[in-house]
Short mmCIF file of C-alpha atoms in Angstrom, two decimals:
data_model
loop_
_atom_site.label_atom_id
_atom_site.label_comp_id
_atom_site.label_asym_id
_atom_site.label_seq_id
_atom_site.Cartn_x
_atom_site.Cartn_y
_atom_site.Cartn_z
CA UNK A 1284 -12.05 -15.03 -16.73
CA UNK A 1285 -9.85 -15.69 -14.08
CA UNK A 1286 -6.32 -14.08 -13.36
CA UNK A 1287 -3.05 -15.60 -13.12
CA UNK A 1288 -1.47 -15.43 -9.70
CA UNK A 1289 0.79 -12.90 -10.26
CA UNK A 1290 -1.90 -10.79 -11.49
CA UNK A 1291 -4.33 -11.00 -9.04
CA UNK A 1292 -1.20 -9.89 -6.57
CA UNK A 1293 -0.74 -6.60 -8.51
CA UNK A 1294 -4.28 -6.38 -7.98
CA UNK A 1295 -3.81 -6.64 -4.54
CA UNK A 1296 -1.12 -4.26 -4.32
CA UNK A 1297 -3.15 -1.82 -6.33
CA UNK A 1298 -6.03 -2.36 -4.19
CA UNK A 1299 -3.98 -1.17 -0.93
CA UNK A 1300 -2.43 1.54 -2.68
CA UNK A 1301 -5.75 2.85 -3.24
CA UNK A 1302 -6.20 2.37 0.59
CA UNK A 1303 -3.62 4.58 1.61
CA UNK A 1304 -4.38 7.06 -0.77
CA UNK A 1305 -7.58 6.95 0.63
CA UNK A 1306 -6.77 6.97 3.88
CA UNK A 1307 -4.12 10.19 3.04
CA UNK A 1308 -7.19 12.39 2.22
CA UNK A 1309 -9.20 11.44 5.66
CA UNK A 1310 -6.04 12.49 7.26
CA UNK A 1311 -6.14 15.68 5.48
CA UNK A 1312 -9.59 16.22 6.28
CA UNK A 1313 -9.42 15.34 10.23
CA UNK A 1314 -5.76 17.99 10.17
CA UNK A 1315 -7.75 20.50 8.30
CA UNK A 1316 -11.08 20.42 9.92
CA UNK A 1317 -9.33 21.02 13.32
CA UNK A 1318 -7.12 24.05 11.49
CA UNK A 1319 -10.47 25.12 10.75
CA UNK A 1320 -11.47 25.34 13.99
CA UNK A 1321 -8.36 26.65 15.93
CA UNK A 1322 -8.56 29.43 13.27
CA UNK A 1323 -12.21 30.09 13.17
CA UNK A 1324 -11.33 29.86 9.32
CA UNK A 1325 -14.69 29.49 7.33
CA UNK A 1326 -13.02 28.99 3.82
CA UNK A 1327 -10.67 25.83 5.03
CA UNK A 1328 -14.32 24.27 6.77
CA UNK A 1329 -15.69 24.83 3.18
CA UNK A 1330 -12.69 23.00 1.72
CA UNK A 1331 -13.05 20.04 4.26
CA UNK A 1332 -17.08 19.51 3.14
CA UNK A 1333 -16.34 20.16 -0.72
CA UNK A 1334 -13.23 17.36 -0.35
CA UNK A 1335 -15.72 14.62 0.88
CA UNK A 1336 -16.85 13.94 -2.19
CA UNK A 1337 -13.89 12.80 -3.22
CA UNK A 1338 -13.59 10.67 -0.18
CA UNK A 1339 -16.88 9.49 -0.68
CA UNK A 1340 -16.21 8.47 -4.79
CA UNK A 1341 -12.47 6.98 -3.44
CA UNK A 1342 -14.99 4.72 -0.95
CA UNK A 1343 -17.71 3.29 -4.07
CA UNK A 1344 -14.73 2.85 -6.69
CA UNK A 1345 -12.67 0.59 -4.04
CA UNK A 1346 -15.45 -1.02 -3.08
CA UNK A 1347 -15.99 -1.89 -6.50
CA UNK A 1348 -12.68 -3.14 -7.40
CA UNK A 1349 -12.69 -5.31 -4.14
CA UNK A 1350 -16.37 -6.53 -5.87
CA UNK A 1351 -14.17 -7.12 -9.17
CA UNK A 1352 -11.50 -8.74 -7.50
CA UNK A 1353 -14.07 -11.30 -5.52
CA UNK A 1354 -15.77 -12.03 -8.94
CA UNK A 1355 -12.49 -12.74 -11.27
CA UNK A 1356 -10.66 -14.90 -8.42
CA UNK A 1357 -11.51 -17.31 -5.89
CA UNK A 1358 -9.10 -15.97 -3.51
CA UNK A 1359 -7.37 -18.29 -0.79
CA UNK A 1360 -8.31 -18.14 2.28
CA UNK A 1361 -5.69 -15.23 3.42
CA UNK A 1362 -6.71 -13.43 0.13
CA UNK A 1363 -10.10 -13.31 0.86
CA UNK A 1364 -9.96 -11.97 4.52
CA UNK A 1365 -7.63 -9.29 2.88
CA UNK A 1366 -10.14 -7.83 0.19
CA UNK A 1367 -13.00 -8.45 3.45
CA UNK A 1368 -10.90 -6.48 5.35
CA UNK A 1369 -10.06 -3.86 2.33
CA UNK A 1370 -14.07 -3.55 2.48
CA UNK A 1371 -14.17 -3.08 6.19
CA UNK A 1372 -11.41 -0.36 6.20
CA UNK A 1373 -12.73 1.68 3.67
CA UNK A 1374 -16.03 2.12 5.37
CA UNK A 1375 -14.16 3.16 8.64
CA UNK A 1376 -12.36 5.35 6.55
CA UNK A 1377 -15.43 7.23 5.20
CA UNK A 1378 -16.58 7.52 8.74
CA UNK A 1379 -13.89 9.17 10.16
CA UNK A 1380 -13.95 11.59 6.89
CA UNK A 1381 -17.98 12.54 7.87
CA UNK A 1382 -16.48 13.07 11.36
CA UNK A 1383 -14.32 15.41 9.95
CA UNK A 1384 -17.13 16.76 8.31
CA UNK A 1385 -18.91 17.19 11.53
CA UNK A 1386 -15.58 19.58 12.94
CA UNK A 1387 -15.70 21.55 9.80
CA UNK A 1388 -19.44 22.48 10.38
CA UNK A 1389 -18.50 23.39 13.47
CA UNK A 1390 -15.75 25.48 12.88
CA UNK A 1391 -18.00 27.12 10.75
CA UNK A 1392 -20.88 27.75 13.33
CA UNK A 1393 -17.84 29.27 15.66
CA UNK A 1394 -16.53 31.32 13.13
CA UNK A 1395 -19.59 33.46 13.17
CA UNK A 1396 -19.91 33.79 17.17
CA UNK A 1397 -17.47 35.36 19.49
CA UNK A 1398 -14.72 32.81 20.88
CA UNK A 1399 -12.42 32.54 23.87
CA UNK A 1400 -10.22 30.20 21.24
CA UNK A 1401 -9.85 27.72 23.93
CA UNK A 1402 -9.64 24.36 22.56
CA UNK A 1403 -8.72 22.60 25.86
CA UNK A 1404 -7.13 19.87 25.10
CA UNK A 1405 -8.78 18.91 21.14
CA UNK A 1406 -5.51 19.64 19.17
CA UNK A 1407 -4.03 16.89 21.51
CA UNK A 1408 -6.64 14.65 21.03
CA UNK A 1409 -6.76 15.27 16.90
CA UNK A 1410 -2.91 14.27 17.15
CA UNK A 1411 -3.27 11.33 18.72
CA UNK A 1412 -6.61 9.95 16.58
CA UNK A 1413 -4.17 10.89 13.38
CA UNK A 1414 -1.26 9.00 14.70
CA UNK A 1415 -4.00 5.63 15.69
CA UNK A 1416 -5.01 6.33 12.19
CA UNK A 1417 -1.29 6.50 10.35
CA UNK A 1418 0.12 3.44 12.49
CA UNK A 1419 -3.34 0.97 12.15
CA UNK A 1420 -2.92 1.79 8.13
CA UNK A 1421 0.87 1.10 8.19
CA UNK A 1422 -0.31 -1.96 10.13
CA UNK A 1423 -2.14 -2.94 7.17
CA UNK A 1424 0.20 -2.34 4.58
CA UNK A 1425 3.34 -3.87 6.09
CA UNK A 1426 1.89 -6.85 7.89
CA UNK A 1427 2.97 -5.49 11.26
CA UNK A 1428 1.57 -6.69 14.32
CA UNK A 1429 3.26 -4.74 16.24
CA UNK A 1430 2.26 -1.57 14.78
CA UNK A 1431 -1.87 -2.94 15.37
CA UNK A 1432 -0.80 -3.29 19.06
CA UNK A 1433 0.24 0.46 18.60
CA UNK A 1434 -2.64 1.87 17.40
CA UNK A 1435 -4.88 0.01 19.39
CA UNK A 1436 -3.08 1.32 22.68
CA UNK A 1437 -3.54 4.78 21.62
CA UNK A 1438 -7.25 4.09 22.02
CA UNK A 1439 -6.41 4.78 26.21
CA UNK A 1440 -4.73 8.32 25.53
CA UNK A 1441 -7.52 9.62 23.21
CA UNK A 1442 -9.89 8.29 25.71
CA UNK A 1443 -8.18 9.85 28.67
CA UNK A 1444 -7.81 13.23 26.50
CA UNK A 1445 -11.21 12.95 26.25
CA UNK A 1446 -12.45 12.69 29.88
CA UNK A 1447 -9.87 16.07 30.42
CA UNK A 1448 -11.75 17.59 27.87
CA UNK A 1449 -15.10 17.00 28.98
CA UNK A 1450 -14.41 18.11 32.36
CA UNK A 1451 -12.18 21.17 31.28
CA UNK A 1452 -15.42 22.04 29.40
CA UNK A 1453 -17.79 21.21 32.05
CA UNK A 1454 -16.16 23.40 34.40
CA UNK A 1455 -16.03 26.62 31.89
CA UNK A 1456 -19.78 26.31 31.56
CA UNK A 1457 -20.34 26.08 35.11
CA UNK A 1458 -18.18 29.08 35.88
CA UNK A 1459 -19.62 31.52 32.93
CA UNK A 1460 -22.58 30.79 32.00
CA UNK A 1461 -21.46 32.85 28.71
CA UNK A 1462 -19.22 30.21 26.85
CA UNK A 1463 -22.38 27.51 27.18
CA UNK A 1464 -23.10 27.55 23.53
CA UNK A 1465 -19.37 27.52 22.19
CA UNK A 1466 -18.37 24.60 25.07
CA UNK A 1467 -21.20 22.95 23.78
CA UNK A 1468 -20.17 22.83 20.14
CA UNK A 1469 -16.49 21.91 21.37
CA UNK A 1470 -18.25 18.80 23.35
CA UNK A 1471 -19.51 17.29 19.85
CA UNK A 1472 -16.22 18.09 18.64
CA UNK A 1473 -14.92 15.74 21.19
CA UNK A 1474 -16.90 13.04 20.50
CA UNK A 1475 -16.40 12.89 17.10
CA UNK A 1476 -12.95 12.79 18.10
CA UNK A 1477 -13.30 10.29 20.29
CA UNK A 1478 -16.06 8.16 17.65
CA UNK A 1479 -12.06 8.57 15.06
CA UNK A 1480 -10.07 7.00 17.32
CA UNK A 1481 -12.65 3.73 17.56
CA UNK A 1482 -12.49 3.33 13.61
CA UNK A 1483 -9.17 3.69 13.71
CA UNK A 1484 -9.15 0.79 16.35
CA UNK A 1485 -11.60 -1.24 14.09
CA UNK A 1486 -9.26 -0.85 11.67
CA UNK A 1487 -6.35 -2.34 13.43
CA UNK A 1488 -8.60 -5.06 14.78
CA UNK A 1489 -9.37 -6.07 10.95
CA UNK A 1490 -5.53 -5.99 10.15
CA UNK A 1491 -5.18 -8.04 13.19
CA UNK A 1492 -7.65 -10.80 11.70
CA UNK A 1493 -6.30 -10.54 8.19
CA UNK A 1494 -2.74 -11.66 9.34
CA UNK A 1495 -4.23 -14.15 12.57
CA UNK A 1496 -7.59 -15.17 11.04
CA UNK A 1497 -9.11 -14.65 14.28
CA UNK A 1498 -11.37 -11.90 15.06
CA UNK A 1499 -10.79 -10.12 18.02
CA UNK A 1500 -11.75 -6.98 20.46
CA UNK A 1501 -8.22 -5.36 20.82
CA UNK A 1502 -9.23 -2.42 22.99
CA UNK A 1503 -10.08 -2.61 26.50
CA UNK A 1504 -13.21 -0.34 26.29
CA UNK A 1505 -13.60 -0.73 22.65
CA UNK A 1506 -17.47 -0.57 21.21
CA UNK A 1507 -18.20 0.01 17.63
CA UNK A 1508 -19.84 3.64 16.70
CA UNK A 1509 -20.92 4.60 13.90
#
């Protein structure tokens, strides 16, 4: 049976309520994961990879209502690229909370080896990813172009950050051949860092076509990881 209109817009609104809760726990998990790791705190990494799950069940149960809501309605055209898009964001959002996933394993790993604690410049790159993250979902919720334009521009400081950290890291393992293994680690933390930001820019590019209808690369050096 079909819904009335009014219904199927508290539907809606339910549906990106659900979103930002959603996306509120893969923030949690990208803050805490790098806590984790500044700390060398094994029991917070544990937390991060036991919380997953619940990002994980958050991801099949939205995905389901956006199923529902596609069954019971034959949504207008704006509608529909908003529950495509709902579908889109919620698997970028599970991404970025495996990422975090990723940091907590390696916080872990560190915890057990002897560190310098030098995180170049990560926590500065984690802070900016968050931010893409908060303003592309604000994006979505208020209709705000201007915020997508935000987020998508933060793309060039976490790649930037990124290249700095690299090199920073580069140059420790050139100089002592000793801090090899943890640089290393701190390298994949930087690409998962850097593999955030670009779901956070996918997600910004789907707001983008939800309130346009066109589809479009935002980001200068944009590509699609997974």
């Amino acid at each position: 049976m079909s819904m009335t209109r009014s219904q199927f817009e508290e539907e809606l609104e339910k549906l990106r309520n659900h979103i930002i809760t959603m996306g509120s726990l893969v923030d949690r998990a990208v803050a805490d994961s790098m806590a984790a790791l500044a700390e060398r705190d094994v029991r917070l990494a544990e937390s991060v990879l036991k919380r997953d799950d619940e990002i994980d069940e958050m991801d099949l149960r939205i995905e389901a209502e956006c199923m529902r809501l596609l069954a019971l309605q034959h949504p207008l055209a704006r509608d529909l690229r908003l529950v495509g898009t709902a579908l889109k964001i919620i698997t970028d959002l599970e991404r970025i909370g495996d990422h975090s996933v990723d940091i907590a394993k390696v916080a872990r790993k560190l915890a057990n080896m002897e560190a310098n604690n030098d995180l170049a410049d990560l926590p500065r790159m984690a802070s900016a990813v968050r931010e893409m993250l908060k303003n592309a979902l604000e994006a979505f919720v208020r209709h705000d172009l201007e915020l997508v334009t935000i987020a998508v521009d933060g793309d060039d400081e976490v790649d930037e950050l990124f290249h700095h950290v690299r090199d920073d890291l580069h140059a420790a393992m050139r100089k002592d051949p000793e801090v090899v293994v943890e640089a290393s680690y701190l390298l994949f933390v930087a690409h998962y860092l850097e593999r955030m930001a670009d779901h956070a820019v996918n997600i910004a590019e789907r707001v983008y076509f939800v309130e346009t209808g066109q589809l479009a690369q935002l980001a200068k050096s944009h590509k699609v990881t997974s």
